[in-house]
Amino acid sequence: AQRVTQPEKLLSVFKGAPVELKCNYSYSGSPELFWYVQYSRQRLQLLLRHISRESIKGFTADLNKGETSFHLKKPFAQEEDSAMYYCASRHTDKLIFGTGTRLQVFP
Amino acid sequence: NAGVTQTPKFQVLKTGQSMTLQCAQDMNHNSMYWYRQDPGMGLRLIYYSASEGTTDKGEVPNGYNVSRLNKREFSLRLESAAPSQTSVYFCASSGTALAGGQETQYFGPGTRLLVL
């Protein structure tokens, strides 16, 4: 079965520090991967997808097929980045979500 | 456009009571979904509907039923609520925002349900 693993429940950093939120997937084909973000008391929203190879709010994520990873990175964290982050993989017409990582950015 | 809307925002039930969570989207999307969000478990798919008139089980369908009333609306029903169903429930719809754009899943604001 297709799975998405986020090994860290909580990641705490200070403002200005680099951030890497880990995501590993298990899928034998060509995966379609996403990062979703949920700010406090708000709905989930798409942050970025690997197909677009874009940078959103300073975040980037590179698909590494050899390591089956799609880690989310930002060189300098900001306090407003504090949120819950979910990695997801598309399987047919469904999304499979990881368990999420809470990012706390301290001033 | 309102996007994906859900009602109610909060609900408290006693064990054994029934209720229906409502979801509607105004983006003309074919696919709609119901998830539950629990601490340490992420989002788990309860049911989904790939198109009007079709529904399929997700990862955790037991204790729930759904109805795709029309293209806009997708409701989730708890026939006999149990404390294990205390959770935050999210509805989502999936489609392309722009013609020829990439498919994206859009979420509602969530319903917080407490079953005593």
XYZ file of N, CA and C in Angstrom:
669
model
N 0.840 -1.192 0.000
C 0.000 0.000 0.000
C 0.880 1.249 0.000
N 0.393 2.267 -0.652
C 1.146 3.506 -0.712
C 1.157 4.176 0.657
N 2.321 4.641 1.083
C 2.444 5.278 2.386
C 3.293 6.526 2.302
N 2.980 7.460 3.187
C 3.763 8.677 3.327
C 4.187 8.778 4.783
N 5.468 8.943 4.994
C 6.007 8.961 6.351
C 6.643 10.303 6.664
N 6.204 10.896 7.755
C 6.834 12.098 8.286
C 7.344 11.730 9.673
N 8.639 11.520 9.802
C 9.168 10.954 11.051
C 9.136 11.890 12.245
N 9.065 13.179 12.008
C 9.100 14.149 13.115
C 7.705 14.683 13.410
N 7.288 14.561 14.676
C 6.000 15.140 15.062
C 6.136 16.635 15.291
N 7.310 17.022 15.823
C 7.528 18.418 16.194
C 8.940 18.823 15.808
N 9.046 20.001 15.211
C 10.344 20.570 14.874
C 10.369 21.997 15.379
N 11.320 22.289 16.252
C 11.415 23.623 16.841
C 12.735 24.264 16.438
N 12.642 25.484 15.935
C 13.838 26.220 15.533
C 13.674 27.670 15.944
N 14.784 28.396 15.912
C 14.741 29.829 16.144
C 14.639 30.557 14.815
N 14.070 31.738 14.890
C 13.926 32.589 13.704
C 15.288 32.764 13.033
N 15.296 32.612 11.707
C 16.526 32.763 10.946
C 17.284 31.471 10.728
N 16.924 30.427 11.435
C 17.600 29.140 11.289
C 17.043 28.394 10.075
N 17.855 27.496 9.486
C 17.323 26.688 8.376
C 16.354 25.630 8.890
N 15.423 25.269 8.015
C 14.398 24.300 8.365
C 14.361 23.208 7.301
N 14.241 21.961 7.760
C 14.013 20.851 6.844
C 12.980 19.921 7.460
N 11.834 19.807 6.831
C 10.792 18.888 7.282
C 10.853 17.655 6.387
N 11.001 16.507 7.015
C 11.258 15.295 6.261
C 9.967 14.599 5.817
N 10.041 14.025 4.637
C 8.932 13.253 4.097
C 9.510 12.136 3.235
N 9.082 10.919 3.500
C 9.452 9.784 2.681
C 8.190 9.099 2.180
N 8.251 8.557 1.002
C 7.082 7.919 0.420
C 7.434 6.525 -0.052
N 6.415 5.716 -0.184
C 6.594 4.371 -0.743
C 5.651 4.246 -1.924
N 6.214 4.211 -3.085
C 5.409 4.109 -4.300
C 6.322 3.669 -5.419
N 5.936 2.659 -6.145
C 6.812 2.094 -7.162
C 6.760 2.839 -8.482
N 5.716 3.594 -8.708
C 5.588 4.285 -9.985
C 6.161 5.690 -9.919
N 5.598 6.577 -10.709
C 6.010 7.979 -10.691
C 5.082 8.728 -9.743
N 5.569 9.108 -8.592
C 4.675 9.725 -7.600
C 4.357 11.176 -7.929
N 3.225 11.612 -7.447
C 2.867 13.025 -7.496
C 2.767 13.477 -6.049
N 3.649 14.355 -5.635
C 3.787 14.697 -4.222
C 3.487 16.155 -3.960
N 2.975 16.404 -2.747
C 2.525 17.730 -2.346
C 2.955 18.015 -0.912
N 3.039 19.294 -0.599
C 3.100 19.750 0.785
C 1.903 20.660 1.035
N 1.153 20.345 2.111
C 0.042 21.167 2.553
C 0.420 21.793 3.889
N -0.121 22.987 4.160
C 0.158 23.680 5.411
C -1.166 24.057 6.073
N -1.180 23.981 7.390
C -2.358 24.369 8.169
C -1.913 25.310 9.278
N -2.207 26.589 9.108
C -1.919 27.563 10.151
C -2.983 27.429 11.244
N -2.656 27.981 12.415
C -3.517 27.793 13.576
C -4.964 28.165 13.280
N -5.860 27.223 13.541
C -7.296 27.432 13.398
C -7.732 27.742 11.978
N -6.916 27.375 10.996
C -7.283 27.615 9.602
C -7.389 26.294 8.851
N -7.928 26.358 7.666
C -8.051 25.154 6.858
C -6.725 24.804 6.202
N -6.594 23.571 5.801
C -5.404 23.158 5.055
C -5.378 23.860 3.698
N -4.180 24.201 3.289
C -4.019 24.802 1.971
C -2.751 24.264 1.330
N -2.803 24.173 0.019
C -1.660 23.673 -0.716
C -0.492 24.653 -0.613
N 0.672 24.124 -0.266
C 1.870 24.962 -0.206
C 2.638 24.842 -1.527
N 2.972 23.612 -1.890
C 3.629 23.418 -3.181
C 3.509 21.958 -3.604
N 3.791 21.735 -4.891
C 3.744 20.392 -5.459
C 5.036 20.163 -6.235
N 5.461 18.931 -6.314
C 6.778 18.684 -6.897
C 6.787 18.943 -8.408
N 5.637 18.788 -9.053
C 5.589 18.973 -10.506
C 5.955 20.409 -10.885
N 5.533 21.353 -10.048
C 5.727 22.760 -10.379
C 7.156 23.228 -10.152
N 7.876 22.515 -9.288
C 9.252 22.891 -8.975
C 9.329 24.378 -8.617
N 8.414 24.794 -7.763
C 8.309 26.212 -7.430
C 8.802 26.454 -6.013
N 8.961 27.738 -5.696
C 9.282 28.149 -4.336
C 8.139 29.019 -3.844
N 7.534 28.610 -2.757
C 6.414 29.336 -2.181
C 6.778 29.763 -0.767
N 6.638 31.040 -0.485
C 6.965 31.590 0.843
C 8.375 31.194 1.258
N 9.264 31.037 0.299
C 10.644 30.701 0.587
C 10.900 29.216 0.752
N 9.844 28.403 0.694
C 9.977 26.957 0.834
C 10.213 26.303 -0.527
N 11.037 25.281 -0.533
C 11.237 24.447 -1.715
C 11.216 22.986 -1.280
N 10.939 22.123 -2.229
C 10.977 20.687 -1.960
C 11.413 19.984 -3.230
N 12.402 19.139 -3.115
C 12.918 18.406 -4.261
C 12.598 16.930 -4.125
N 12.108 16.365 -5.209
C 11.816 14.941 -5.229
C 13.115 14.173 -5.461
N 13.437 13.275 -4.558
C 14.622 12.432 -4.672
C 14.152 10.989 -4.805
N 14.090 10.523 -6.042
C 13.554 9.182 -6.277
C 14.456 8.105 -5.686
N 15.769 8.355 -5.671
C 16.676 7.350 -5.120
C 16.448 7.124 -3.630
N 16.177 8.202 -2.915
C 15.925 8.104 -1.478
C 14.433 8.071 -1.167
N 13.595 8.110 -2.199
C 12.126 8.200 -2.039
C 11.769 9.257 -1.004
N 12.305 10.450 -1.206
C 12.056 11.528 -0.259
C 11.555 12.773 -0.978
N 10.885 13.615 -0.217
C 10.360 14.887 -0.720
C 10.407 15.865 0.450
N 11.607 16.163 0.919
C 11.773 17.000 2.105
C 11.495 18.459 1.772
N 10.881 19.143 2.738
C 10.544 20.565 2.594
C 11.629 21.390 3.280
N 12.142 22.403 2.568
C 13.261 23.166 3.105
C 13.007 24.656 2.997
N 13.593 25.367 3.966
C 13.597 26.822 3.916
C 14.881 27.286 4.572
N 15.644 28.149 3.922
C 16.952 28.523 4.470
C 16.886 29.377 5.733
N 15.849 30.211 5.850
C 15.755 31.107 7.011
C 14.301 31.121 7.503
N 14.037 30.440 8.590
C 12.668 30.334 9.091
C 12.185 31.662 9.669
N 10.885 31.907 9.514
C 10.235 33.081 10.078
C 9.169 32.639 11.082
N 8.835 33.535 12.003
C 7.847 33.174 13.017
C 6.511 32.803 12.383
N 6.170 33.469 11.295
C 4.885 33.187 10.645
C 4.859 31.838 9.933
N 5.986 31.145 9.889
C 6.017 29.794 9.323
C 5.507 28.750 10.307
N 5.321 29.145 11.547
C 4.817 28.200 12.551
C 3.456 27.678 12.120
N 3.361 26.365 11.982
C 2.138 25.748 11.456
C 2.321 24.237 11.476
N 1.255 23.558 11.031
C 1.308 22.107 10.845
C 1.531 21.858 9.360
N 2.489 20.999 9.044
C 2.816 20.713 7.660
C 2.555 19.239 7.364
N 1.848 19.015 6.253
C 1.528 17.649 5.839
C 2.101 17.374 4.463
N 2.773 16.262 4.356
C 3.222 15.761 3.068
C 2.148 14.819 2.535
N 1.914 14.819 1.238
C 0.868 13.975 0.670
C 1.297 13.445 -0.684
N 0.777 12.278 -0.999
C 1.052 11.638 -2.278
C -0.266 11.308 -2.952
N -0.333 11.527 -4.255
C -1.567 11.211 -4.957
C -1.567 9.752 -5.396
N -2.681 9.079 -5.113
C -2.880 7.695 -5.544
C -4.203 7.635 -6.267
N -4.183 7.445 -7.559
C -5.355 7.575 -8.444
C -5.986 8.930 -8.167
N -7.211 8.976 -7.684
C -7.847 10.276 -7.449
C -7.908 10.618 -5.963
N -7.059 9.975 -5.158
C -7.042 10.250 -3.728
C -5.674 10.758 -3.303
N -5.660 11.497 -2.192
C -4.405 11.900 -1.574
C -4.158 11.062 -0.328
N -2.947 10.591 -0.192
C -2.517 9.877 1.011
C -1.651 10.840 1.802
N -2.058 11.140 3.028
C -1.346 12.117 3.845
C -0.424 11.433 4.857
N 0.657 12.119 5.161
C 1.483 11.723 6.292
C 0.839 12.188 7.584
N 1.481 11.879 8.694
C 0.903 12.216 9.996
C 1.154 13.652 10.404
N 1.952 14.365 9.628
C 2.151 15.785 9.887
C 3.321 16.084 10.797
N 3.899 17.256 10.597
C 4.963 17.776 11.460
C 4.587 19.182 11.880
N 4.611 19.411 13.186
C 4.343 20.762 13.673
C 5.658 21.521 13.717
N 5.712 22.640 13.032
C 6.890 23.509 13.040
C 6.642 24.675 13.988
N 7.536 24.825 14.938
C 7.494 25.968 15.840
C 8.733 26.819 15.585
N 8.515 28.085 15.275
C 9.632 29.003 15.057
C 9.610 30.029 16.186
N 10.648 30.012 17.000
C 10.742 30.911 18.147
C 11.458 32.199 17.756
N 11.044 33.314 18.388
C 11.689 34.608 18.064
C 13.108 34.689 18.566
N -16.317 33.574 -4.905
C -16.618 32.154 -4.634
C -16.296 31.819 -3.192
N -17.187 31.044 -2.563
C -16.956 30.664 -1.171
C -15.975 29.509 -1.065
N -15.789 28.752 -2.150
C -14.891 27.599 -2.092
C -15.620 26.410 -1.499
N -15.043 25.814 -0.456
C -15.633 24.675 0.228
C -16.163 25.150 1.580
N -17.440 24.933 1.824
C -18.047 25.330 3.087
C -18.549 24.102 3.833
N -18.508 24.184 5.162
C -18.951 23.089 6.014
C -19.843 23.622 7.124
N -20.848 22.853 7.465
C -21.669 23.148 8.640
C -21.974 21.862 9.377
N -22.041 21.894 10.717
C -21.758 23.057 11.573
C -20.258 23.214 11.803
N -19.860 24.251 12.510
C -18.456 24.438 12.875
C -18.105 23.612 14.105
N -19.049 23.505 15.027
C -18.835 22.753 16.261
C -20.080 21.930 16.556
N -19.883 20.800 17.180
C -21.030 19.986 17.583
C -20.630 19.102 18.747
N -21.525 19.016 19.722
C -21.349 18.084 20.827
C -22.495 17.082 20.772
N -22.158 15.823 20.795
C -23.152 14.755 20.748
C -22.991 13.837 21.955
N -24.067 13.181 22.296
C -23.991 12.103 23.271
C -23.838 10.786 22.510
N -23.202 9.834 23.155
C -23.039 8.520 22.546
C -24.389 7.981 22.089
N -24.427 7.505 20.845
C -25.650 6.947 20.293
C -26.478 7.914 19.464
N -26.216 9.208 19.606
C -26.951 10.182 18.806
C -26.450 10.160 17.364
N -27.289 10.659 16.477
C -26.914 10.721 15.067
C -26.824 12.175 14.631
N -26.058 12.393 13.584
C -25.980 13.728 13.004
C -25.396 13.656 11.603
N -25.629 14.705 10.847
C -25.103 14.810 9.491
C -24.263 16.057 9.373
N -23.058 15.891 8.851
C -22.181 17.008 8.557
C -22.377 17.368 7.082
N -22.570 18.660 6.865
C -22.844 19.119 5.509
C -21.600 19.733 4.876
N -21.468 19.542 3.592
C -20.352 20.118 2.842
C -20.849 20.538 1.470
N -20.412 21.702 1.024
C -20.774 22.174 -0.309
C -19.590 22.892 -0.934
N -19.493 22.775 -2.263
C -18.433 23.488 -2.988
C -19.048 24.149 -4.231
N -18.505 25.313 -4.535
C -19.033 26.073 -5.668
C -18.011 26.207 -6.788
N -17.096 25.250 -6.870
C -16.031 25.313 -7.868
C -16.259 24.342 -9.025
N -17.432 23.716 -9.043
C -17.788 22.792 -10.115
C -16.846 21.593 -10.179
N -16.335 21.180 -9.014
C -15.427 20.033 -8.968
C -16.193 18.718 -9.018
N -15.597 17.738 -9.659
C -16.219 16.417 -9.699
C -15.971 15.641 -8.411
N -14.758 15.718 -7.878
C -14.372 14.865 -6.744
C -14.535 15.595 -5.421
N -15.074 14.863 -4.445
C -15.209 15.401 -3.091
C -14.793 14.344 -2.081
N -14.367 14.790 -0.894
C -13.753 13.897 0.087
C -14.188 14.283 1.498
N -14.167 13.298 2.389
C -14.298 13.546 3.819
C -13.099 12.919 4.527
N -12.444 13.731 5.372
C -11.317 13.284 6.177
C -11.620 13.518 7.651
N -10.924 12.776 8.491
C -10.879 13.114 9.905
C -9.434 13.368 10.280
N -9.258 14.340 11.164
C -7.921 14.738 11.590
C -7.802 14.497 13.089
N -6.849 13.658 13.461
C -6.618 13.323 14.856
C -5.160 13.527 15.200
N -4.862 13.973 16.415
C -3.465 14.220 16.817
C -2.593 12.985 16.623
N -1.467 13.178 15.975
C -0.527 12.090 15.774
C -0.897 11.122 14.663
N -2.053 11.337 14.045
C -2.485 10.416 12.989
C -2.710 11.115 11.659
N -2.556 12.411 11.631
C -2.698 13.131 10.380
C -4.120 13.131 9.874
N -4.274 13.211 8.568
C -5.589 13.179 7.943
C -5.833 11.789 7.395
N -6.975 11.256 7.719
C -7.322 9.936 7.214
C -8.614 10.035 6.427
N -8.627 9.440 5.253
C -9.766 9.518 4.358
C -10.880 8.602 4.841
N -12.068 9.157 4.983
C -13.223 8.374 5.422
C -13.968 7.825 4.210
N -14.431 8.713 3.372
C -15.123 8.367 2.126
C -14.762 9.414 1.082
N -14.938 9.041 -0.169
C -14.782 10.015 -1.219
C -15.780 9.725 -2.332
N -15.940 10.739 -3.194
C -16.871 10.631 -4.311
C -16.176 11.194 -5.536
N -15.913 10.328 -6.495
C -15.188 10.752 -7.697
C -16.081 11.541 -8.646
N -17.372 11.350 -8.516
C -18.301 12.094 -9.369
C -19.693 11.989 -8.764
N -20.577 12.802 -9.252
C -21.955 12.776 -8.762
C -22.532 11.383 -8.951
N -23.115 10.859 -7.881
C -23.738 9.546 -7.960
C -22.847 8.392 -7.575
N -21.575 8.651 -7.298
C -20.657 7.576 -6.892
C -20.004 7.916 -5.567
N -19.837 6.901 -4.731
C -19.096 7.065 -3.487
C -18.250 5.818 -3.254
N -17.120 6.014 -2.580
C -16.232 4.889 -2.284
C -15.648 5.039 -0.898
N -15.349 3.886 -0.289
C -14.768 3.903 1.046
C -13.317 4.340 0.981
N -12.915 5.029 2.036
C -11.521 5.386 2.193
C -10.854 4.488 3.210
N -9.968 5.063 3.984
C -9.174 4.289 4.947
C -9.966 3.906 6.200
N -10.859 4.782 6.665
C -11.562 4.568 7.932
C -13.065 4.804 7.784
N -13.780 3.973 7.019
C -15.198 4.243 6.755
C -16.172 3.748 7.832
N -15.703 2.875 8.730
C -16.641 2.256 9.673
C -17.290 3.285 10.588
N -18.619 3.198 10.689
C -19.372 4.102 11.547
C -19.882 5.332 10.818
N -19.594 5.407 9.524
C -19.990 6.574 8.733
C -20.732 6.148 7.470
N -21.586 7.055 6.999
C -22.195 6.915 5.680
C -22.126 8.267 4.988
N -22.172 8.250 3.664
C -22.106 9.496 2.913
C -23.184 9.519 1.844
N -23.480 10.740 1.410
C -24.423 10.943 0.303
C -23.893 12.043 -0.587
N -23.747 11.728 -1.870
C -23.408 12.789 -2.839
C -24.726 13.247 -3.425
N -25.272 14.263 -2.824
C -26.619 14.715 -3.142
C -26.701 15.271 -4.562
N -25.690 15.961 -4.955
C -25.586 16.530 -6.298
C -24.112 16.885 -6.483
N -23.785 17.570 -7.541
C -22.371 17.844 -7.781
C -21.798 18.743 -6.700
N -22.599 19.617 -6.113
C -22.114 20.581 -5.143
C -21.981 20.017 -3.737
N -22.845 19.086 -3.356
C -22.962 18.724 -1.952
C -22.574 17.280 -1.666
N -21.877 17.097 -0.540
C -21.406 15.778 -0.127
C -21.516 15.722 1.390
N -22.470 14.960 1.900
C -22.725 14.944 3.341
C -22.175 13.678 3.979
N -21.823 13.821 5.252
C -21.284 12.706 6.056
C -22.208 12.474 7.227
N -22.658 11.245 7.400
C -23.605 10.945 8.472
C -23.014 9.963 9.472
N -23.214 10.293 10.734
C -22.901 9.389 11.833
C -24.220 8.870 12.371
N -24.507 7.603 12.184
C -25.796 7.043 12.585
C -25.906 6.868 14.089
N -24.822 6.442 14.715
C -24.809 6.214 16.155
C -23.424 6.608 16.666
N -23.312 7.861 17.088
C -21.995 8.400 17.413
C -21.342 7.680 18.593
N -20.021 7.550 18.495
C -19.222 6.929 19.555
C -18.095 7.880 19.942
N -17.616 7.789 21.189
C -16.522 8.677 21.622
C -15.307 8.605 20.700
N -15.070 7.458 20.067
C -13.927 7.320 19.154
C -14.078 8.186 17.902
N -15.258 8.717 17.694
C -15.482 9.574 16.539
C -15.283 11.056 16.862
N -14.868 11.341 18.089
C -14.456 12.693 18.436
C -13.251 13.059 17.595
N -13.373 14.134 16.827
C -12.331 14.459 15.865
C -12.651 15.800 15.220
N -11.759 16.226 14.339
C -12.044 17.354 13.459
C -12.247 16.776 12.071
N -13.351 17.121 11.461
C -13.708 16.568 10.159
C -13.538 17.634 9.082
N -12.819 17.259 8.036
C -12.595 18.163 6.915
C -13.204 17.587 5.655
N -13.896 18.454 4.955
C -14.380 18.134 3.617
C -13.425 18.773 2.616
N -13.275 18.166 1.463
C -12.418 18.720 0.426
C -13.024 18.427 -0.936
N -12.668 19.243 -1.894
C -13.036 18.955 -3.278
C -11.794 19.108 -4.134
N -11.818 18.476 -5.274
C -10.631 18.427 -6.108
C -10.966 18.773 -7.543
N -10.147 19.652 -8.102
C -10.329 20.019 -9.496
C -9.240 20.974 -9.908
N -9.365 21.490 -11.113
C -8.390 22.444 -11.612
C -8.973 23.839 -11.503
N -8.206 24.753 -10.901
C -8.694 26.118 -10.718
C -8.795 26.842 -12.046
N -7.886 26.532 -12.928
C -7.876 27.193 -14.232
C -7.944 26.146 -15.330
N -8.477 26.488 -16.471
C -8.533 25.553 -17.586
C -7.114 25.123 -17.939
N -6.897 23.837 -18.004
C -5.573 23.318 -18.309
C -4.628 23.356 -17.138
N -5.114 23.793 -15.965
C -4.250 23.861 -14.794
C -4.107 22.520 -14.113
N -3.322 22.507 -13.075
C -3.073 21.266 -12.355
C -4.166 21.033 -11.320
N -4.492 19.757 -11.138
C -5.548 19.416 -10.181
C -5.072 19.696 -8.764
N -5.931 20.338 -7.995
C -5.603 20.719 -6.621
C -6.771 20.368 -5.717
N -6.442 19.945 -4.508
C -7.476 19.627 -3.532
C -7.664 20.839 -2.617
N -8.919 21.281 -2.470
C -9.264 22.441 -1.655
C -10.065 21.974 -0.442
N -9.738 22.514 0.715
C -10.336 22.059 1.950
C -11.332 23.064 2.519
N -12.318 22.531 3.242
C -13.226 23.346 4.010
C -12.602 23.734 5.346
N -13.303 24.532 6.141
C -12.754 25.027 7.407
C -12.783 24.006 8.532
N -13.489 22.921 8.346
C -13.509 21.873 9.370
C -14.708 21.953 10.300
N -15.067 20.808 10.849
C -16.110 20.694 11.875
C -15.502 19.976 13.070
N -15.558 20.628 14.230
C -15.060 19.993 15.459
C -16.202 19.250 16.127
N -16.031 17.956 16.278
C -17.077 17.110 16.852
C -16.575 16.474 18.139
N -17.383 16.616 19.182
C -17.083 15.985 20.469
C -18.220 15.032 20.795
N -17.879 13.784 21.024
C -18.880 12.782 21.382
C -18.634 12.358 22.821
N -19.626 12.615 23.655
C -19.484 12.314 25.091
C -20.013 10.925 25.445
